């Protein structure tokens, strides 16, 4: 079986991602990834492309972080594939015990 090209994998994934203009507010284009996540081939291609990118651009990676909450869908998978640890990044007050805190501004919303 022939190897699927990077461009073909990316095109397939993109074809499964929904686009919602002016959501959640005017001027924002919401990209709905769940169409890709419900397609087995898209999931495999997504994993392949993300792992490849990390190995090429960050070969010394030690930890994969997952941003609340969609990031949790990917960080364990990627960390496992790469043989490194993973850590959740949560909103303030959502984790028990000792935490590291960083302040930031939202791109949109409140």
PDB file of C-alpha atoms in Angstrom:
ATOM      1  CA  UNK A   1       0.000   0.000   0.000  1.00  0.00           C
ATOM      2  CA  UNK A   2       1.342   3.454  -0.934  1.00  0.00           C
ATOM      3  CA  UNK A   3       2.190   5.956   1.788  1.00  0.00           C
ATOM      4  CA  UNK A   4      -0.306   8.827   2.038  1.00  0.00           C
ATOM      5  CA  UNK A   5       1.373  12.222   1.551  1.00  0.00           C
ATOM      6  CA  UNK A   6       1.395  14.903   4.223  1.00  0.00           C
ATOM      7  CA  UNK A   7      -0.684  17.159   1.963  1.00  0.00           C
ATOM      8  CA  UNK A   8      -3.283  14.444   1.404  1.00  0.00           C
ATOM      9  CA  UNK A   9      -3.514  13.700   5.132  1.00  0.00           C
ATOM     10  CA  UNK A  10      -3.914  17.392   5.920  1.00  0.00           C
ATOM     11  CA  UNK A  11      -6.531  17.824   3.192  1.00  0.00           C
ATOM     12  CA  UNK A  12      -8.522  14.882   4.509  1.00  0.00           C
ATOM     13  CA  UNK A  13      -8.463  16.249   8.070  1.00  0.00           C
ATOM     14  CA  UNK A  14      -9.494  19.721   6.888  1.00  0.00           C
ATOM     15  CA  UNK A  15     -12.430  18.236   4.977  1.00  0.00           C
ATOM     16  CA  UNK A  16     -13.795  16.889   8.273  1.00  0.00           C
ATOM     17  CA  UNK A  17     -13.529  20.162  10.228  1.00  0.00           C
ATOM     18  CA  UNK A  18     -16.684  22.279  10.311  1.00  0.00           C
ATOM     19  CA  UNK A  19     -16.618  26.054   9.919  1.00  0.00           C
ATOM     20  CA  UNK A  20     -19.125  28.309  11.700  1.00  0.00           C
ATOM     21  CA  UNK A  21     -18.881  32.011  10.825  1.00  0.00           C
ATOM     22  CA  UNK A  22     -19.661  34.606  13.516  1.00  0.00           C
ATOM     23  CA  UNK A  23     -19.677  32.068  16.353  1.00  0.00           C
ATOM     24  CA  UNK A  24     -19.502  32.565  19.299  1.00  0.00           C
ATOM     25  CA  UNK A  25     -19.598  36.221  18.292  1.00  0.00           C
ATOM     26  CA  UNK A  26     -19.461  38.342  15.150  1.00  0.00           C
ATOM     27  CA  UNK A  27     -16.067  38.306  13.462  1.00  0.00           C
ATOM     28  CA  UNK A  28     -15.009  34.913  14.850  1.00  0.00           C
ATOM     29  CA  UNK A  29     -14.828  31.757  12.751  1.00  0.00           C
ATOM     30  CA  UNK A  30     -15.343  28.717  14.974  1.00  0.00           C
ATOM     31  CA  UNK A  31     -13.621  25.573  13.702  1.00  0.00           C
ATOM     32  CA  UNK A  32     -15.489  22.462  14.876  1.00  0.00           C
ATOM     33  CA  UNK A  33     -12.939  19.628  15.216  1.00  0.00           C
ATOM     34  CA  UNK A  34     -15.446  17.015  16.321  1.00  0.00           C
ATOM     35  CA  UNK A  35     -16.190  15.952  12.744  1.00  0.00           C
ATOM     36  CA  UNK A  36     -12.537  14.939  12.452  1.00  0.00           C
ATOM     37  CA  UNK A  37     -12.526  13.256  15.845  1.00  0.00           C
ATOM     38  CA  UNK A  38     -15.452  11.003  14.907  1.00  0.00           C
ATOM     39  CA  UNK A  39     -13.642   9.791  11.774  1.00  0.00           C
ATOM     40  CA  UNK A  40     -11.100   7.029  12.439  1.00  0.00           C
ATOM     41  CA  UNK A  41      -8.919   7.816   9.418  1.00  0.00           C
ATOM     42  CA  UNK A  42      -8.841  11.526  10.287  1.00  0.00           C
ATOM     43  CA  UNK A  43      -7.767  10.639  13.856  1.00  0.00           C
ATOM     44  CA  UNK A  44      -4.889   8.489  12.596  1.00  0.00           C
ATOM     45  CA  UNK A  45      -3.780  11.173  10.142  1.00  0.00           C
ATOM     46  CA  UNK A  46      -4.021  13.869  12.817  1.00  0.00           C
ATOM     47  CA  UNK A  47      -1.906  11.819  15.208  1.00  0.00           C
ATOM     48  CA  UNK A  48       0.647  11.094  12.473  1.00  0.00           C
ATOM     49  CA  UNK A  49       0.980  14.754  11.497  1.00  0.00           C
ATOM     50  CA  UNK A  50       1.194  16.088  15.059  1.00  0.00           C
ATOM     51  CA  UNK A  51       3.787  13.501  16.123  1.00  0.00           C
ATOM     52  CA  UNK A  52       5.832  14.154  12.972  1.00  0.00           C
ATOM     53  CA  UNK A  53       5.732  17.924  13.571  1.00  0.00           C
ATOM     54  CA  UNK A  54       6.829  17.598  17.190  1.00  0.00           C
ATOM     55  CA  UNK A  55       9.660  15.195  16.340  1.00  0.00           C
ATOM     56  CA  UNK A  56      10.934  17.513  13.589  1.00  0.00           C
ATOM     57  CA  UNK A  57      10.533  20.874  15.343  1.00  0.00           C
ATOM     58  CA  UNK A  58      11.034  19.885  18.993  1.00  0.00           C
ATOM     59  CA  UNK A  59      13.111  16.685  19.109  1.00  0.00           C
ATOM     60  CA  UNK A  60      14.050  17.225  22.766  1.00  0.00           C
ATOM     61  CA  UNK A  61      10.473  17.634  24.023  1.00  0.00           C
ATOM     62  CA  UNK A  62      10.058  16.444  27.612  1.00  0.00           C
ATOM     63  CA  UNK A  63       6.387  17.144  28.323  1.00  0.00           C
ATOM     64  CA  UNK A  64       3.203  17.588  26.323  1.00  0.00           C
ATOM     65  CA  UNK A  65       0.681  19.966  27.867  1.00  0.00           C
ATOM     66  CA  UNK A  66      -3.040  19.862  27.150  1.00  0.00           C
ATOM     67  CA  UNK A  67      -4.990  23.110  27.356  1.00  0.00           C
ATOM     68  CA  UNK A  68      -8.424  22.933  28.991  1.00  0.00           C
ATOM     69  CA  UNK A  69     -10.411  21.059  27.574  1.00  0.00           C
ATOM     70  CA  UNK A  70      -9.812  20.171  23.917  1.00  0.00           C
ATOM     71  CA  UNK A  71      -6.115  19.807  24.644  1.00  0.00           C
ATOM     72  CA  UNK A  72      -6.953  16.912  26.922  1.00  0.00           C
ATOM     73  CA  UNK A  73      -8.111  15.034  23.824  1.00  0.00           C
ATOM     74  CA  UNK A  74      -4.577  15.093  22.412  1.00  0.00           C
ATOM     75  CA  UNK A  75      -1.936  15.417  25.115  1.00  0.00           C
ATOM     76  CA  UNK A  76      -1.984  11.840  26.432  1.00  0.00           C
ATOM     77  CA  UNK A  77      -2.049  10.394  22.904  1.00  0.00           C
ATOM     78  CA  UNK A  78       0.908  12.538  21.802  1.00  0.00           C
ATOM     79  CA  UNK A  79       2.871  12.018  24.999  1.00  0.00           C
ATOM     80  CA  UNK A  80       2.417   8.251  24.709  1.00  0.00           C
ATOM     81  CA  UNK A  81       3.540   8.229  21.074  1.00  0.00           C
ATOM     82  CA  UNK A  82       6.607  10.324  21.971  1.00  0.00           C
ATOM     83  CA  UNK A  83       7.447   8.494  25.208  1.00  0.00           C
ATOM     84  CA  UNK A  84       7.212  11.617  27.378  1.00  0.00           C
ATOM     85  CA  UNK A  85       4.950  12.854  30.161  1.00  0.00           C
ATOM     86  CA  UNK A  86       1.804  14.931  29.839  1.00  0.00           C
ATOM     87  CA  UNK A  87       0.252  17.640  32.009  1.00  0.00           C
ATOM     88  CA  UNK A  88      -3.173  19.316  32.025  1.00  0.00           C
ATOM     89  CA  UNK A  89      -3.507  23.080  31.922  1.00  0.00           C
ATOM     90  CA  UNK A  90      -6.714  24.086  33.712  1.00  0.00           C
ATOM     91  CA  UNK A  91      -8.541  27.245  34.654  1.00  0.00           C
ATOM     92  CA  UNK A  92      -7.879  28.637  38.121  1.00  0.00           C
ATOM     93  CA  UNK A  93      -9.554  26.665  40.881  1.00  0.00           C
ATOM     94  CA  UNK A  94     -10.078  23.503  38.799  1.00  0.00           C
ATOM     95  CA  UNK A  95      -7.108  21.492  40.152  1.00  0.00           C
ATOM     96  CA  UNK A  96      -6.535  20.388  43.740  1.00  0.00           C
ATOM     97  CA  UNK A  97      -3.170  20.515  45.516  1.00  0.00           C
ATOM     98  CA  UNK A  98      -0.108  22.575  44.631  1.00  0.00           C
ATOM     99  CA  UNK A  99      -0.305  24.249  41.234  1.00  0.00           C
ATOM    100  CA  UNK A 100       1.716  26.631  39.091  1.00  0.00           C
ATOM    101  CA  UNK A 101      -0.272  29.679  37.992  1.00  0.00           C
ATOM    102  CA  UNK A 102       0.142  31.969  34.960  1.00  0.00           C
ATOM    103  CA  UNK A 103      -2.061  34.944  34.052  1.00  0.00           C
ATOM    104  CA  UNK A 104      -3.141  35.559  30.455  1.00  0.00           C
ATOM    105  CA  UNK A 105      -5.732  37.433  28.394  1.00  0.00           C
ATOM    106  CA  UNK A 106      -8.359  35.683  26.302  1.00  0.00           C
ATOM    107  CA  UNK A 107      -8.288  36.073  22.540  1.00  0.00           C
ATOM    108  CA  UNK A 108     -12.041  36.706  22.659  1.00  0.00           C
ATOM    109  CA  UNK A 109     -14.793  36.238  25.215  1.00  0.00           C
ATOM    110  CA  UNK A 110     -14.620  36.755  28.949  1.00  0.00           C
TER     111      UNK A 110
END
